[in-house]
Coordinates of C-alpha atoms and ligand atoms in Angstrom, one line a residue:
X1 CA 52.5 21.7 25.8
X2 CA 53.1 24.6 23.3
X3 CA 50.8 27.5 23.3
X4 CA 49.2 26.7 19.9
X5 CA 48.4 23.2 21.0
X6 CA 45.8 24.7 23.3
X7 CA 43.7 26.1 20.6
X8 CA 40.4 24.5 20.3
X9 CA 41.0 22.0 23.1
X10 CA 38.3 23.2 25.4
X11 CA 34.9 21.7 24.9
X12 CA 32.6 24.7 24.9
X13 CA 29.0 23.8 24.2
X14 CA 25.7 22.9 25.9
X15 CA 25.1 19.3 26.9
X16 CA 22.9 18.5 23.8
X17 CA 25.8 19.6 21.5
X18 CA 28.3 17.7 23.6
X19 CA 26.4 14.5 23.5
X20 CA 25.9 14.7 19.7
X21 CA 29.6 15.6 19.1
X22 CA 30.6 12.6 21.3
X23 CA 28.3 10.3 19.3
X24 CA 29.6 11.5 15.9
X25 CA 33.2 11.3 17.1
X26 CA 32.7 7.7 18.2
X27 CA 31.7 7.0 14.6
X28 CA 34.2 9.1 12.7
X29 CA 37.1 8.4 15.2
X30 CA 39.1 11.6 14.8
X31 CA 42.4 11.8 16.6
X32 CA 41.5 15.2 17.9
X33 CA 38.4 17.4 18.4
X34 CA 38.9 21.1 17.9
X35 CA 36.2 23.4 19.4
X36 CA 36.0 26.6 17.4
X37 CA 35.4 29.8 19.2
X38 CA 35.6 32.2 16.2
X39 CA 38.3 34.4 17.8
X40 CA 40.9 36.2 15.7
X41 CA 43.7 34.4 17.4
X42 CA 42.1 31.1 16.4
X43 CA 41.7 32.3 12.8
X44 CA 45.4 33.2 12.6
X45 CA 46.3 29.8 14.1
X46 CA 44.1 27.9 11.6
X47 CA 45.5 29.8 8.6
X48 CA 49.0 28.9 9.7
X49 CA 48.0 25.2 10.0
X50 CA 46.2 25.2 6.7
X51 CA 49.3 26.6 5.0
X52 CA 51.5 24.1 6.7
X53 CA 49.3 21.3 5.5
X54 CA 49.3 22.6 2.0
X55 CA 45.5 23.1 2.0
X56 CA 46.0 26.9 1.4
X57 CA 48.6 29.0 -0.2
X58 CA 49.3 32.3 1.5
X59 CA 49.0 35.0 -1.2
X60 CA 51.2 38.1 -1.2
X61 CA 50.0 40.0 1.9
X62 CA 51.3 43.3 0.6
X63 CA 49.1 43.2 -2.4
X64 CA 46.3 41.0 -1.0
X65 CA 46.3 41.3 2.8
X66 CA 44.9 38.4 4.6
X67 CA 44.2 36.5 1.4
X68 CA 44.7 32.8 0.7
X69 CA 44.4 30.4 -2.3
X70 CA 42.9 26.9 -2.5
X71 CA 42.5 24.3 -5.2
X72 CA 39.8 21.7 -4.8
X73 CA 40.0 18.3 -6.3
X74 CA 39.5 18.6 -10.1
X75 CA 36.5 16.2 -9.9
X76 CA 34.9 18.4 -7.2
X77 CA 34.3 21.9 -8.5
X78 CA 30.5 22.5 -8.4
X79 CA 27.3 21.5 -6.7
X80 CA 26.3 18.0 -7.6
X81 CA 22.5 17.8 -7.9
X82 CA 22.5 14.1 -8.7
X83 CA 24.2 13.3 -5.3
X84 CA 21.9 15.7 -3.3
X85 CA 19.0 14.0 -1.4
X86 CA 16.1 15.0 0.6
X87 CA 15.4 12.2 3.1
X88 CA 11.9 12.2 4.4
X89 CA 9.6 9.4 5.7
X90 CA 7.3 9.9 2.7
X91 CA 8.6 10.3 -0.8
X92 CA 5.8 12.7 -1.5
X93 CA 7.2 15.1 1.1
X94 CA 10.4 15.5 -1.0
X95 CA 8.4 15.7 -4.2
X96 CA 9.2 15.0 -7.8
X97 CA 11.9 17.6 -8.2
X98 CA 14.2 16.2 -5.5
X99 CA 16.2 13.0 -5.2
X100 CA 14.5 11.2 -2.4
X101 CA 15.7 8.5 0.0
X102 CA 14.2 6.8 3.0
X103 CA 16.0 8.4 6.0
X104 CA 16.8 5.4 8.0
X105 CA 18.5 3.5 5.2
X106 CA 20.3 6.6 4.0
X107 CA 21.6 7.6 7.4
X108 CA 22.8 4.0 8.0
X109 CA 24.6 4.1 4.6
X110 CA 26.2 7.5 5.3
X111 CA 27.3 6.6 8.8
X112 CA 28.9 3.4 7.5
X113 CA 30.8 5.5 5.0
X114 CA 31.7 8.0 7.8
X115 CA 32.9 5.3 10.2
X116 CA 36.6 5.7 10.9
X117 CA 36.8 8.4 8.2
X118 CA 38.5 11.0 10.5
X119 CA 41.1 8.5 11.9
X120 CA 44.4 10.4 12.2
X121 CA 42.6 13.7 11.5
X122 CA 41.1 16.6 13.4
X123 CA 37.3 17.0 13.7
X124 CA 36.4 20.7 13.9
X125 CA 33.3 21.7 15.8
X126 CA 31.9 24.8 14.2
X127 CA 29.0 26.6 16.0
X128 CA 27.5 29.1 13.6
X129 CA 24.6 31.5 13.5
X130 CA 22.6 32.3 10.3
X131 CA 21.2 35.8 10.6
X132 CA 22.0 38.8 12.8
X133 CA 22.1 38.0 16.5
X134 CA 18.7 38.6 18.2
X135 CA 16.8 38.3 14.9
X136 CA 13.5 36.2 15.3
X137 CA 14.5 34.6 12.0
X138 CA 18.1 33.7 13.0
X139 CA 19.0 30.0 13.3
X140 CA 21.9 28.2 15.0
X141 CA 23.8 25.3 13.3
X142 CA 26.7 23.1 14.3
X143 CA 28.9 21.7 11.6
X144 CA 31.4 19.0 12.3
X145 CA 34.1 18.7 9.6
X146 CA 37.5 17.3 9.0
X147 CA 38.3 20.1 6.5
X148 CA 40.2 23.1 7.7
X149 CA 39.2 24.8 4.5
X150 CA 35.5 24.5 5.5
X151 CA 36.2 26.0 8.9
X152 CA 38.0 29.0 7.4
X153 CA 35.2 29.5 4.8
X154 CA 32.4 29.1 7.4
X155 CA 34.2 31.8 9.5
X156 CA 33.6 34.2 6.6
X157 CA 30.2 33.0 5.4
X158 CA 28.5 32.8 8.8
X159 CA 28.6 34.3 12.3
X160 CA 30.8 31.7 13.7
X161 CA 31.9 30.8 17.2
X162 CA 31.0 32.3 20.6
X163 CA 28.1 34.4 19.1
X164 CA 26.3 31.3 17.9
X165 CA 27.0 29.4 21.2
X166 CA 25.5 32.3 23.2
X167 CA 22.5 32.5 20.9
X168 CA 21.8 28.8 21.3
X169 CA 22.1 28.8 25.1
X170 CA 20.9 25.5 26.6
X171 CA 18.5 24.8 23.8
X172 CA 18.6 21.5 21.9
X173 CA 17.2 23.3 18.8
X174 CA 20.1 23.5 16.4
X175 CA 20.9 22.1 13.0
X176 CA 23.2 19.1 13.2
X177 CA 25.6 19.0 10.3
X178 CA 28.3 16.4 9.7
X179 CA 30.8 16.7 6.9
X180 CA 33.4 14.1 6.1
X181 CA 35.9 14.9 3.3
X182 CA 36.8 11.2 2.7
X183 CA 39.1 10.7 -0.3
X184 CA 36.9 13.1 -2.4
X185 CA 35.8 10.1 -4.5
X186 CA 32.8 11.0 -6.7
X187 CA 31.3 7.6 -6.2
X188 CA 31.0 8.2 -2.5
X189 CA 29.7 11.7 -2.7
X190 CA 26.3 12.4 -1.0
X191 CA 24.8 15.6 0.3
X192 CA 21.8 14.5 2.3
X193 CA 19.2 16.5 4.2
X194 CA 17.0 15.1 6.9
X195 CA 14.5 18.0 7.4
X196 CA 12.3 16.1 9.9
X197 CA 15.4 15.9 12.2
X198 CA 17.0 19.2 11.2
X199 CA 20.1 17.3 10.2
X200 CA 22.5 17.3 7.3
X201 CA 25.2 14.8 6.3
X202 CA 27.6 15.6 3.5
X203 CA 30.4 13.2 2.5
X204 CA 33.0 12.9 -0.2
X205 CA 33.1 16.6 -1.4
X206 CA 35.1 19.6 -0.5
X207 CA 33.3 22.1 -2.9
X208 CA 31.7 25.1 -1.1
X209 CA 28.0 24.6 -2.1
X210 CA 28.2 20.9 -0.9
X211 CA 30.1 21.5 2.3
X212 CA 29.6 25.0 3.7
X213 CA 26.5 23.5 5.3
X214 CA 25.0 26.9 6.5
X215 CA 24.6 28.0 2.9
X216 CA 22.6 25.9 0.5
X217 CA 21.9 23.0 2.9
X218 CA 20.6 24.8 5.9
X219 CA 19.7 28.3 4.7
X220 CA 17.8 27.0 1.7
X221 CA 16.9 23.3 1.7
X222 CA 16.3 22.8 5.5
X223 CA 15.3 26.5 5.7
X224 CA 12.5 26.2 3.2
X225 CA 11.2 23.2 5.1
X226 CA 11.3 25.1 8.4
X227 CA 9.8 28.2 6.7
X228 CA 6.8 26.2 5.6
X229 CA 6.4 24.8 9.1
X230 CA 6.9 28.2 10.8
X231 CA 5.2 30.6 8.4
X232 CA 8.2 32.2 6.6
X233 CA 10.1 32.0 3.3
X234 CA 13.7 30.8 2.7
X235 CA 14.6 32.1 -0.8
X236 CA 17.5 32.0 -3.3
X237 CA 17.4 35.8 -3.5
X238 CA 19.6 38.9 -3.2
X239 CA 18.3 41.8 -1.1
X240 CA 19.2 45.4 -2.0
X241 CA 18.3 48.8 -0.8
X242 CA 17.7 51.4 -3.5
X243 CA 18.3 55.0 -2.2
X244 CA 16.9 57.9 -4.2
X245 CA 18.4 61.4 -4.3
X246 CA 15.9 62.4 -1.6
X247 CA 17.2 59.7 0.7
X248 CA 14.1 57.5 0.3
X249 CA 15.0 53.8 0.6
X250 CA 13.1 51.0 -1.2
X251 CA 14.1 47.4 -0.5
X252 CA 14.0 44.8 -3.3
X253 CA 14.6 41.0 -3.2
X254 CA 15.5 39.2 -6.5
X255 CA 15.7 35.6 -7.4
X256 CA 18.1 34.6 -10.2
X257 CA 19.4 31.1 -10.8
X258 CA 23.0 30.3 -9.8
X259 CA 25.7 32.2 -11.6
X260 CA 23.3 34.6 -13.4
X261 CA 24.7 37.8 -11.9
X262 CA 23.0 38.1 -8.4
X263 CA 26.2 39.3 -6.8
X264 CA 26.7 41.9 -9.5
X265 CA 23.1 43.1 -9.3
X266 CA 23.2 43.2 -5.5
X267 CA 26.3 45.5 -5.7
X268 CA 25.3 47.6 -8.7
X269 CA 26.7 51.1 -9.0
X270 CA 24.3 53.4 -10.8
X271 CA 25.7 54.9 -14.0
X272 CA 26.7 58.6 -13.9
X273 CA 23.3 59.5 -15.3
X274 CA 21.7 58.5 -12.0
X275 CA 23.5 61.1 -9.8
X276 CA 22.3 60.8 -6.2
X277 CA 21.0 57.3 -6.5
X278 CA 22.7 54.6 -4.5
X279 CA 22.4 50.8 -4.1
X280 CA 23.0 49.3 -0.7
X281 CA 23.7 45.5 -0.5
X282 CA 21.9 43.6 2.2
X283 CA 22.6 40.2 0.7
X284 CA 23.7 38.6 -2.5
X285 CA 22.3 35.0 -2.4
X286 CA 19.8 34.2 0.2
X287 CA 16.8 35.9 1.8
X288 CA 14.8 34.8 4.8
X289 CA 11.5 36.6 4.8
X290 CA 8.6 36.8 7.2
X291 CA 5.4 38.8 7.3
X292 CA 5.8 41.5 10.0
X293 CA 3.3 42.8 12.4
X294 CA 2.8 45.8 10.0
X295 CA 1.6 43.5 7.2
X296 CA 4.8 44.0 5.2
X297 CA 7.3 41.2 4.2
X298 CA 10.5 41.6 6.2
X299 CA 13.8 40.1 5.1
X300 CA 17.2 39.3 6.5
X301 CA 20.3 38.0 4.9
X302 CA 21.3 34.9 6.9
X303 CA 24.9 35.0 5.6
X304 CA 27.8 37.2 6.5
X305 CA 29.9 36.8 3.4
X306 CA 29.9 36.4 -0.3
X307 CA 30.8 33.1 -2.1
X308 CA 30.9 34.6 -5.5
X309 CA 31.9 33.5 -9.0
X310 CA 35.3 34.9 -9.9
X311 CA 35.4 34.8 -13.7
X312 CA 34.0 38.0 -15.2
X313 CA 34.4 39.9 -11.9
X314 CA 36.3 43.1 -12.6
X315 CA 36.4 46.9 -11.9
X316 CA 33.8 47.5 -14.6
X317 CA 31.3 44.7 -13.9
X318 CA 31.5 45.0 -10.2
X319 CA 33.7 47.5 -8.5
X320 CA 32.2 46.8 -5.0
X321 CA 33.1 43.1 -5.4
X322 CA 36.6 44.1 -6.3
X323 CA 36.8 46.1 -3.0
X324 CA 35.2 43.2 -1.2
X325 CA 37.9 40.7 -2.4
X326 CA 40.9 43.0 -1.9
X327 CA 41.6 41.5 1.6
X328 CA 40.7 38.7 4.0
X329 CA 39.4 36.6 1.1
X330 CA 39.9 32.9 0.1
X331 CA 40.2 32.3 -3.6
X332 CA 39.3 28.8 -4.9
X333 CA 40.2 27.3 -8.3
X334 CA 41.3 30.6 -9.9
X335 CA 44.8 30.9 -11.5
X336 CA 47.8 31.5 -9.3
X337 CA 50.4 34.1 -10.5
X338 CA 54.1 33.8 -9.8
X339 CA 53.9 37.1 -7.8
X340 CA 51.5 35.6 -5.2
X341 CA 48.4 37.1 -6.6
X342 CA 45.5 35.6 -8.6
X343 CA 43.9 35.9 -12.0
X344 CA 40.8 34.7 -13.9
X345 CA 39.2 35.1 -17.3
X346 CA 37.6 38.6 -17.2
X347 CA 40.1 40.0 -14.6
X348 CA 41.1 43.7 -14.8
X349 CA 44.7 42.7 -15.4
X350 CA 45.7 41.3 -18.8
X351 CA 46.4 37.5 -18.9
X352 CA 49.7 36.8 -17.1
X353 CA 52.7 35.7 -19.3
X354 CA 52.7 32.6 -17.1
X355 CA 50.9 31.2 -14.1
X356 CA 49.5 28.0 -12.7
X357 CA 46.0 27.1 -13.7
X358 CA 43.2 26.0 -11.4
X359 CA 44.6 22.5 -11.5
X360 CA 48.2 23.6 -10.7
X361 CA 49.4 23.1 -14.3
X362 CA 51.7 25.7 -16.0
X363 CA 49.5 28.0 -18.1
X364 CA 50.3 30.7 -20.7
X365 CA 48.0 32.9 -22.9
X366 CA 48.7 30.3 -25.6
X367 CA 47.1 27.5 -23.6
X368 CA 43.8 26.2 -25.0
X369 CA 42.1 25.7 -21.6
X370 CA 40.9 28.3 -19.2
X371 CA 43.3 29.4 -16.5
X372 CA 40.5 29.6 -13.9
X373 CA 37.6 27.1 -13.6
X374 CA 34.4 28.8 -14.8
X375 CA 32.9 28.1 -11.4
X376 CA 36.0 29.3 -9.5
X377 CA 35.0 31.4 -6.4
X378 CA 35.9 34.0 -3.9
X379 CA 34.8 33.9 -0.3
X380 CA 34.8 37.4 1.1
X381 CA 33.4 39.0 4.3
X382 CA 30.4 41.2 3.6
X383 CA 31.9 43.9 5.8
X384 CA 34.5 44.5 3.1
X385 CA 31.8 45.7 0.7
X386 CA 31.8 49.6 0.6
X387 CA 28.1 49.4 -0.2
X388 CA 27.1 47.1 2.6
X389 CA 23.7 48.3 4.0
X390 CA 24.0 49.0 7.7
X391 CA 20.6 47.2 8.0
X392 CA 22.3 43.9 7.0
X393 CA 23.6 43.9 10.5
X394 CA 20.3 44.6 12.2
X395 CA 18.0 42.0 13.8
X396 CA 14.8 43.5 12.2
X397 CA 15.9 43.2 8.6
X398 CA 14.3 45.3 5.9
X399 CA 10.7 45.6 4.5
X400 CA 10.5 44.3 0.9
X401 CA 8.6 46.4 -1.6
X402 CA 9.3 44.4 -4.8
X403 CA 10.3 40.9 -5.6
X404 CA 12.0 40.3 -8.9
X405 CA 12.3 36.9 -10.7
X406 CA 14.9 36.7 -13.5
X407 CA 16.2 33.9 -15.6
X408 CA 18.9 33.7 -18.3
X409 CA 16.8 33.4 -21.5
X410 CA 18.1 34.1 -25.0
X411 CA 14.5 34.3 -26.3
X412 CA 10.9 34.8 -25.3
X413 CA 11.1 36.7 -22.0
X414 CA 11.0 40.5 -22.3
X415 CA 13.4 42.8 -20.4
X416 CA 10.8 43.6 -17.7
X417 CA 7.2 43.3 -16.8
X418 CA 5.1 43.5 -13.6
X419 CA 2.7 40.9 -12.4
X420 CA -1.0 41.9 -12.2
X421 CA -1.2 40.7 -8.5
X422 CA 0.4 38.4 -6.0
X423 CA -1.1 35.1 -7.4
X424 CA 0.1 36.1 -10.9
X425 CA 3.5 36.9 -9.3
X426 CA 3.7 33.5 -7.8
X427 CA 2.9 32.0 -11.2
X428 CA 5.7 34.1 -12.8
X429 CA 8.1 32.7 -10.2
X430 CA 6.7 29.2 -10.5
X431 CA 7.2 29.1 -14.2
X432 CA 10.7 30.7 -14.3
X433 CA 13.0 29.0 -16.8
X434 CA 16.7 29.5 -17.2
X435 CA 19.7 28.3 -19.1
X436 CA 22.0 26.1 -17.0
X437 CA 25.4 27.5 -15.8
X438 CA 28.7 26.1 -14.5
X439 CA 27.5 26.5 -10.8
X440 CA 26.2 22.9 -11.0
X441 CA 27.9 19.9 -12.6
X442 CA 26.4 19.0 -16.0
X443 CA 25.6 20.5 -19.4
X444 CA 25.7 24.3 -19.6
X445 CA 23.3 26.5 -21.6
X446 CA 20.1 24.3 -21.7
X447 CA 16.8 25.8 -20.7
X448 CA 15.3 24.1 -17.7
X449 CA 12.4 25.2 -15.4
X450 CA 13.9 26.6 -12.3
X451 CA 10.9 27.8 -10.2
X452 CA 11.9 30.9 -8.1
X453 CA 15.5 29.8 -8.8
X454 CA 14.9 27.2 -6.2
X455 CA 14.9 24.0 -8.2
X456 CA 18.1 22.7 -6.7
X457 CA 17.3 24.2 -3.2
X458 CA 13.7 23.6 -2.3
X459 CA 13.8 21.1 0.5
X460 CA 10.2 19.8 0.0
X461 CA 7.5 19.2 -2.5
X462 CA 7.6 22.0 -5.0
X463 CA 3.8 22.0 -5.4
X464 CA 3.4 22.6 -1.7
X465 CA 6.0 25.3 -1.9
X466 CA 3.9 27.2 -4.4
X467 CA 0.9 26.7 -2.0
X468 CA 3.0 28.1 0.8
X469 CA 3.8 31.2 -1.3
X470 CA 0.1 31.7 -2.0
X471 CA -0.8 31.2 1.7
X472 CA 1.8 33.8 2.9
X473 CA -0.3 36.4 1.2
X474 CA -2.9 36.0 4.0
X475 CA -0.5 37.6 6.5
X476 CA 0.5 40.4 4.1
X477 CA -1.7 43.4 4.1
X478 CA 0.9 45.2 2.0
X479 CA 2.5 42.5 -0.2
X480 CA 5.5 43.3 -2.3
X481 CA 4.8 43.9 -6.0
X482 CA 6.2 41.1 -8.2
X483 CA 8.3 41.6 -11.4
X484 CA 9.9 39.4 -14.0
X485 CA 13.2 40.5 -15.7
X486 CA 15.5 39.0 -18.4
X487 CA 18.9 40.7 -18.9
X488 CA 20.0 38.0 -21.4
X489 CA 17.6 38.2 -24.4
X490 CA 19.4 38.1 -27.7
X491 CA 18.6 39.1 -31.3
X492 CA 18.3 36.6 -34.1
X493 CA 22.0 37.3 -34.9
X494 CA 23.1 36.5 -31.3
X495 CA 23.5 40.1 -30.0
X496 CA 22.4 40.9 -26.4
X497 CA 19.3 43.2 -26.7
X498 CA 20.1 44.9 -23.4
X499 CA 23.5 46.1 -22.2
X500 CA 23.0 44.9 -18.7
X501 CA 25.3 45.5 -15.7
X502 CA 25.1 49.2 -14.4
X503 CA 22.3 49.9 -17.0
X504 CA 20.1 47.5 -15.1
X505 CA 19.6 50.5 -12.8
X506 CA 17.2 51.8 -15.4
X507 CA 14.9 48.8 -15.0
X508 CA 15.4 49.0 -11.2
X509 CA 14.4 52.6 -11.2
X510 CA 11.2 51.9 -13.0
X511 CA 10.4 49.2 -10.5
X512 CA 11.2 51.4 -7.5
X513 CA 9.1 54.2 -9.1
X514 CA 6.2 51.8 -9.5
X515 CA 6.5 50.7 -5.9
X516 CA 6.4 54.4 -4.8
X517 CA 3.4 55.1 -7.0
X518 CA 5.1 57.5 -9.4
X519 CA 5.7 55.6 -12.7
X520 CA 3.2 54.6 -15.3
X521 CA 2.8 51.4 -17.3
X522 CA 0.9 49.7 -20.1
X523 CA -1.1 46.6 -19.8
X524 CA 0.0 43.6 -22.1
X525 CA -1.0 40.0 -22.1
X526 CA 2.1 39.2 -19.9
X527 CA 1.7 41.9 -17.4
X528 CA 2.3 45.7 -16.9
X529 CA 5.3 47.0 -18.9
X530 CA 6.9 50.4 -19.0
X531 CA 5.9 52.7 -21.9
X532 CA 8.8 54.5 -23.5
X533 CA 7.8 57.6 -21.6
X534 CA 8.0 55.7 -18.3
X535 CA 11.5 54.3 -18.9
X536 CA 14.6 56.4 -18.5
X537 CA 16.7 56.1 -21.7
X538 CA 18.6 59.4 -21.3
X539 CA 22.4 59.1 -21.6
X540 CA 22.2 55.9 -23.7
X541 CA 23.4 57.0 -27.1
X542 CA 23.5 53.5 -28.4
X543 CA 20.1 52.4 -27.2
X544 CA 17.0 53.8 -28.7
X545 CA 13.3 53.6 -28.0
X546 CA 13.1 51.1 -30.9
X547 CA 15.7 48.9 -29.1
X548 CA 13.6 49.0 -26.0
X549 CA 10.6 47.9 -28.0
X550 CA 12.6 45.0 -29.4
X551 CA 13.8 43.9 -26.0
X552 CA 10.2 44.1 -24.8
X553 CA 8.5 42.5 -27.7
X554 CA 6.1 39.6 -27.3
X555 CA 6.5 36.8 -29.9
X556 CA 3.4 34.7 -29.9
X557 CA 5.2 31.7 -31.5
X558 CA 7.8 31.7 -28.7
X559 CA 5.1 32.0 -26.1
X560 CA 3.3 28.9 -27.6
X561 CA 6.5 26.9 -27.0
X562 CA 7.0 28.4 -23.6
X563 CA 3.6 27.4 -22.5
X564 CA 4.2 23.8 -23.6
X565 CA 7.5 23.8 -21.6
X566 CA 5.6 25.1 -18.5
X567 CA 3.2 22.2 -18.9
X568 CA 6.1 19.7 -18.5
X569 CA 6.7 21.1 -15.0
X570 CA 3.1 21.3 -14.1
X571 CA 2.5 17.7 -15.1
X572 CA 5.4 16.6 -12.9
X573 CA 4.0 18.5 -10.0
X574 CA 0.4 17.7 -10.8
X575 CA -0.6 16.1 -7.4
X576 CA 0.2 19.1 -5.3
X577 CA 0.1 21.9 -7.8
X578 CA -2.2 24.7 -6.6
X579 CA -5.2 25.1 -8.9
X580 CA -4.4 28.8 -9.0
X581 CA -1.4 28.0 -11.1
X582 CA -3.5 26.2 -13.7
X583 CA -6.0 29.2 -13.8
X584 CA -3.1 31.6 -14.2
X585 CA -1.9 29.6 -17.2
X586 CA -5.4 29.5 -18.7
X587 CA -5.7 33.3 -18.2
X588 CA -2.4 33.8 -19.9
X589 CA -3.4 31.6 -22.9
X590 CA -6.6 33.6 -23.3
X591 CA -4.9 36.9 -23.1
X592 CA -2.3 35.9 -25.6
Ligands
OXD601 C1 25.8 29.6 -5.2 C2 24.9 28.8 -6.1 O1 27.0 29.2 -5.0 O2 23.8 29.2 -6.3 O3 25.3 30.6 -4.7 O4 25.4 27.7 -6.7
MN602 MN1 23.3 30.8 -5.1

């Protein structure tokens, strides 16, 4: 036997894991089971195999050390919400915003699809830990997959291997995830969650959000279910530390819908004007938050990497992301240059004279189609980020002083305002709307309600989810303040009213100053807003106080329409909608 053949051959798991793996292997019938230990030798071996199999292309390791390239099937480039199910005994438990299926029938259907699907293939057993080791919030999952691409991505996105196995010990309490690639036929694509059994089955897709089961499936859909049961929150939020020139650190969590700039905001570099201020990234996509013994809300980032949108990422929009993806990164569905590097629309480099596009077709600047898919991605370890907060690695996590909700809205929503109190803040999150993006399959640019940016990710009845948010307040003596922001408001002639990117630091500074009790505000029907004197406009020659007024203006006609749109969601959720949400709406109507 050659040395490499020994990789993964030793079953290393407790008896609960072993029994389940045997059961799943009897169904899927792989020719080999590979037990991942997460070691570096194993990583090198897996990359070699993935390149041999043509799953990955090795990029130029002089220019991009440790980086690889992958193309997914062209029918499989985004999350597919219509194929995503919550399978609970009662339909009401999944609620009207989720696709529901009865668990027994769905499991039988999926296992029939999975039967024999790994014949002639390797089944990888991936132990993984979501959250820093030793954290009371951390959870162990096992993912079984026949995709080596999934293994290598899970290695970056989670704490994979021995560390998870040790954390689990002899316990049967782990998430059971089965992923079968099949022939990537869209008609046999299902991403199904069984929250009552802490189980996930995903078949027929190779796209990250559908198959890296620790991320959307466990950390959000199953996580939100567990959070309700256990008294914590699993949220689609970045977490950042804002350090002032005096060294004071304020931690903020922010929910934005997919592909609305969470990664950029989490890695923001303050403009020159903010000398001495620094942003530390704790997480860019998911927050698990629990009331601490001190009455504050404590948060961890359950992930250990970034699965970020590549197009538009460059040295101006996000220098820390550029550092993060300079090595040990997997690029998916971007363009491949002849020199063994990669390119996408909005890259720092000019368009290459020639390259292969995300589907492997020759591309030149004269081509009509984009070289990179709009939802092309990078998977990069968070330890590459020069601004990684050391607290991201600590079991305690960080205390959250402010929660920000933000949608992508061309009209109606002002740049920033603060909720009057927690219940009002929950109402702001609950009524969030946003224009759809390329992160999910379907039309782009249509406004839809996306409560707390969790519409595609809440694993149970959304009405009960709002109730859970309200109830959490009971254990918070010092609840975070809540804010709403909108970086995307436009003028009638289609111009963005706010420059965004690094300048968002100005909004953040007002928020942090409010949290620290040193910034003023003015009351409006919507909430508290900064007066011009509270908002730092220095060093912005092209942005005046009048521009700020315009970005902050309240248009009563637009708000009439907005309230009607909010009603649509409330009607859908009516059975379980907390009455507090209706009262908040009434109060807003009377204030307006
Ligand atoms: C993501 C998403 O990939 O929200 O983070 O779709
Ligand atoms: Mn996301």
